[in-house]
Tab-separated table of C-alpha atoms in Angstrom:
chain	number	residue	atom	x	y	z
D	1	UNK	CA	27.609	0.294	-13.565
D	2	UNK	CA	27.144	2.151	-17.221
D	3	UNK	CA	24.881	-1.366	-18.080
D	4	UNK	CA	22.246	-0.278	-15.223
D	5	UNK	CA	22.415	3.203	-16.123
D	6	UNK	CA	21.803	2.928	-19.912
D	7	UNK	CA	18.859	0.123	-18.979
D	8	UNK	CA	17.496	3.150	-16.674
D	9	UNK	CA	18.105	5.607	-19.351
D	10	UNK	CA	16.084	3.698	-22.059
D	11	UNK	CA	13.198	2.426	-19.438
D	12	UNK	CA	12.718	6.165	-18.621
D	13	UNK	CA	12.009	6.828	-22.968
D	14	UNK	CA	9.911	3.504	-22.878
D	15	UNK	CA	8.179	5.418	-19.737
D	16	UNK	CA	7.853	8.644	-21.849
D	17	UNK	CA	5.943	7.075	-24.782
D	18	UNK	CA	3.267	5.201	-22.546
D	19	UNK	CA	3.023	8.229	-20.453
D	20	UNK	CA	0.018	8.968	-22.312
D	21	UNK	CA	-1.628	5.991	-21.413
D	22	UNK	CA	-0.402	5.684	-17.984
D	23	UNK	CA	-2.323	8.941	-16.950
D	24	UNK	CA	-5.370	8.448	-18.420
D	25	UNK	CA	-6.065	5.420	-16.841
D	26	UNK	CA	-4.559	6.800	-13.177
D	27	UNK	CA	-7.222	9.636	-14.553
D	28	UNK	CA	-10.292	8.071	-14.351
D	29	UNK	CA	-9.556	6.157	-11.007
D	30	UNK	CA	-8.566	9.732	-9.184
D	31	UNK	CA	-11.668	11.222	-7.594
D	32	UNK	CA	-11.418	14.520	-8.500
D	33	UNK	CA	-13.236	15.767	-5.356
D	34	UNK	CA	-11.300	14.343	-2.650
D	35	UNK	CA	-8.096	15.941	-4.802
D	36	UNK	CA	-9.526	19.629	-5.175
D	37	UNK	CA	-9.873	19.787	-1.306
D	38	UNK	CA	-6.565	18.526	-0.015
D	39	UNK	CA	-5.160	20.854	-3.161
D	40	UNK	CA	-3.037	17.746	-5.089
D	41	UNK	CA	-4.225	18.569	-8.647
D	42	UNK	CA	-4.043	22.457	-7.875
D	43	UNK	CA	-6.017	23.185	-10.899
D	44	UNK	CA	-4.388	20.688	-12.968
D	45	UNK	CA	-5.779	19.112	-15.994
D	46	UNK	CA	-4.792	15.296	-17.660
D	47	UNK	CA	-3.242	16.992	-20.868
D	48	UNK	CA	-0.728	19.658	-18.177
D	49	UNK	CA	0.173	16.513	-15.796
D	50	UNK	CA	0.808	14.772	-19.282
D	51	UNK	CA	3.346	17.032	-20.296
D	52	UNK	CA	4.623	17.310	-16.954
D	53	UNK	CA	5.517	13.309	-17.162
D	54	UNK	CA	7.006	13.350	-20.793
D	55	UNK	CA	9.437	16.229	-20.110
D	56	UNK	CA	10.004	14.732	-17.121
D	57	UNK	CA	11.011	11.567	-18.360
D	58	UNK	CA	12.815	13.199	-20.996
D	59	UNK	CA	15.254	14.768	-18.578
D	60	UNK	CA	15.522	11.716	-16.707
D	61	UNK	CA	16.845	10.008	-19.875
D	62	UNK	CA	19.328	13.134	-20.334
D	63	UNK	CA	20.732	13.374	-16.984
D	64	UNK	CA	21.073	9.334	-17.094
D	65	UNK	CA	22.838	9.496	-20.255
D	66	UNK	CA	25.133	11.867	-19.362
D	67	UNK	CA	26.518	10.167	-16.430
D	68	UNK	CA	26.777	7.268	-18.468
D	69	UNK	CA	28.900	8.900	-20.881
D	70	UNK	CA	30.748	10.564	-17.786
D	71	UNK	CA	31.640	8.049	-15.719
D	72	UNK	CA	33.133	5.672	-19.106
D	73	UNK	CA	35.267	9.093	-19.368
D	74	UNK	CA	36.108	8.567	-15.802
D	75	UNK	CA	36.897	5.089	-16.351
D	76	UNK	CA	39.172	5.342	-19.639
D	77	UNK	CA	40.852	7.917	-17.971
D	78	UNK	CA	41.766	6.222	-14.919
D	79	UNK	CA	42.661	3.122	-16.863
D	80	UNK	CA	45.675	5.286	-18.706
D	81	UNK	CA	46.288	6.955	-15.658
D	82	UNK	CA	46.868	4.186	-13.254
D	83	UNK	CA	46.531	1.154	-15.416
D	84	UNK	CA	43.622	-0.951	-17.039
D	85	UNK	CA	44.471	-4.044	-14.378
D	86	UNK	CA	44.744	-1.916	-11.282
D	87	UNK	CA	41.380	0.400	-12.395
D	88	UNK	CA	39.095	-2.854	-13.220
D	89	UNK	CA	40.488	-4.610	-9.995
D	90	UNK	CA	39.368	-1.150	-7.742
D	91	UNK	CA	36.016	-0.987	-9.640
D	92	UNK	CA	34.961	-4.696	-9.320
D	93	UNK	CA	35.858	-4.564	-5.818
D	94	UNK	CA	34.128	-1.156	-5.041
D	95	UNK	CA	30.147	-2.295	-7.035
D	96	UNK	CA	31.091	-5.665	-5.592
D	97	UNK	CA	31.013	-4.231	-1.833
D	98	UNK	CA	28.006	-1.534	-3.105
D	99	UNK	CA	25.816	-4.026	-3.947
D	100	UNK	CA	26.145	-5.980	-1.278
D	101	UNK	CA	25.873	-2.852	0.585
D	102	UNK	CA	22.553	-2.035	-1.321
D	103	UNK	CA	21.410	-5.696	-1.042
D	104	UNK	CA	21.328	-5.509	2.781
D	105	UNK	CA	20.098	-2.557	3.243
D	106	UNK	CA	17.121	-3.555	0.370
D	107	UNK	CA	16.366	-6.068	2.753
D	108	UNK	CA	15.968	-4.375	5.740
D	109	UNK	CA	13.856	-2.012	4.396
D	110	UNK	CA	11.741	-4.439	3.113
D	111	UNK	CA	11.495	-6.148	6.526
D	112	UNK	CA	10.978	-2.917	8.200
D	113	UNK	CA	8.042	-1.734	6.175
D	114	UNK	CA	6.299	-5.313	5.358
D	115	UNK	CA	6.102	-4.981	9.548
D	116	UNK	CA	5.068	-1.748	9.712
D	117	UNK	CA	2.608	-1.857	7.103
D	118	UNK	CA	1.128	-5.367	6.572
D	119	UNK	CA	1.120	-6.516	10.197
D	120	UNK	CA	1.545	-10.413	9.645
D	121	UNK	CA	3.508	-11.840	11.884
D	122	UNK	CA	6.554	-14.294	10.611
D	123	UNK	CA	4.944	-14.566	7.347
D	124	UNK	CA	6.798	-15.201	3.807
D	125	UNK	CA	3.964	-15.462	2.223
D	126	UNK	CA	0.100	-14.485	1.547
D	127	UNK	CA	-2.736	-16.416	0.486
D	128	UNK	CA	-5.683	-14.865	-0.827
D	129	UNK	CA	-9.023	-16.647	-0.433
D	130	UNK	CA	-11.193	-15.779	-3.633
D	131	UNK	CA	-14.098	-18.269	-2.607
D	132	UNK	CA	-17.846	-17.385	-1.199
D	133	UNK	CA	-18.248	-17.857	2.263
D	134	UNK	CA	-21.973	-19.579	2.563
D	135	UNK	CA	-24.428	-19.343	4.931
D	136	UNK	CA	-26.561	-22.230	4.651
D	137	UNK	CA	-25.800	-26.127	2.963
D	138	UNK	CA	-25.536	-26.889	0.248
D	139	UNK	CA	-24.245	-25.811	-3.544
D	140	UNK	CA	-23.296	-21.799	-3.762
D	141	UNK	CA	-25.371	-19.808	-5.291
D	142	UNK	CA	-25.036	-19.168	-9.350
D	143	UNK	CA	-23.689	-15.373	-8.741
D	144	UNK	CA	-21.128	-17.187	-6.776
D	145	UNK	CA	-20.017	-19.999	-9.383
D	146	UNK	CA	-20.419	-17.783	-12.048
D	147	UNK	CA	-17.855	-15.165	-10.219
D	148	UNK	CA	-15.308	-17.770	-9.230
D	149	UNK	CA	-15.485	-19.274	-12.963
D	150	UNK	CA	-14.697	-15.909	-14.641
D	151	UNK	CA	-11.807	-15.121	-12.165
D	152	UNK	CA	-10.285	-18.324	-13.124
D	153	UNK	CA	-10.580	-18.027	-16.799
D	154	UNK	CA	-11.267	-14.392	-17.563
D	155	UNK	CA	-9.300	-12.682	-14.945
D	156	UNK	CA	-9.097	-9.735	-17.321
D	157	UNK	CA	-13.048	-8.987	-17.263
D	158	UNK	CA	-12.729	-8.336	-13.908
D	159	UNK	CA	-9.365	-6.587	-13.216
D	160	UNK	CA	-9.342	-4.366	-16.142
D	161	UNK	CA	-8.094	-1.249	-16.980
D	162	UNK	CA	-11.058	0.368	-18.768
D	163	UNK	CA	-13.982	1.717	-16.888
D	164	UNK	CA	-17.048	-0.481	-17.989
D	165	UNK	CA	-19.622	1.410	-20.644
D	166	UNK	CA	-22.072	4.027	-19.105
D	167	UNK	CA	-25.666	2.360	-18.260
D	168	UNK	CA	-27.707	3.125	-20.965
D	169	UNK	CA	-29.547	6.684	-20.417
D	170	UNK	CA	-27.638	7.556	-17.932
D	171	UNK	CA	-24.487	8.420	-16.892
D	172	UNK	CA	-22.519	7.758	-13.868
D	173	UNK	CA	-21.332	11.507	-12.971
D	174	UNK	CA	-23.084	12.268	-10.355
């Protein structure tokens, strides 16, 4: 139990320092338009939502940290109490039947939604076609070969997290 807790703790100060990062790039995929009129950003700017992240992640770590700290109280206490034997006997049994608990109903919900959601029918898994559908005989076209080369060697030149250069003498706010 304190093992997951202190792994949550530190993820949420690993969270904190890329927080940064994290925005900026959620930044400039947002379109600011669609935002303003359903009222999300309310005005907000990348540096406030910034610092809204960081201290919020910074509390995170605090209130993890503190029931860490709180429930290994709970647990030495218990131990003199009642006994080391009996108190690790009821708290194996108790996260053993939790997790299982958790694991089923992780499951379900998984079902439920990949239903909802994805609507494939019985499937386990999805194969996605990345090839050209073509029209006439023959070889594809160059466009098409050079597209499928550079997803299977450069993946990252196409999904990448940088927006690509402005065209020259231009720009692309519009």
């Amino acid at each position: 139990i304190i093992t997951g807790i202190i792994y949550c703790a530190e993820m949420m100060i690993a969270f904190k320092d890329e927080s940064d990062e994290m925005i900026a790039s959620y930044w400039r995929r947002i379109d600011a338009k669609s935002f303003d009129e359903n009222r999300d950003l309310d005005g907000a700017d990348e540096a406030s939502v910034q610092r809204h992240a960081k201290r919020f992640f910074h509390t995170a770590h605090g209130i993890l940290t503190a029931a860490a700290v709180f429930i290994a109280l709970a647990l030495i206490t218990s131990a003199r109490v009642m006994g080391l034997k009996y108190t690790l006997k009821r708290v194996g049994t108790g996260v053993n039947f939790a997790g299982i608990v958790f694991g089923l109903f992780l499951l379900v919900m998984c079902g439920v939604v990949s239903r909802t959601t994805y609507h494939v029918s019985d499937a386990v898994t999805v194969d996605v076609e990345v090839t050209f559908a073509q029209v006439s005989e023959g070889p594809p076209s160059r466009a098409a070969r050079d597209f499928e080369d550079t997803l299977r060697l450069e993946p990252e030149r196409i999904f990448r997290d940088q927006q690509p250069p402005p065209p020259p003498g231009g720009s692309r706010s519009g």
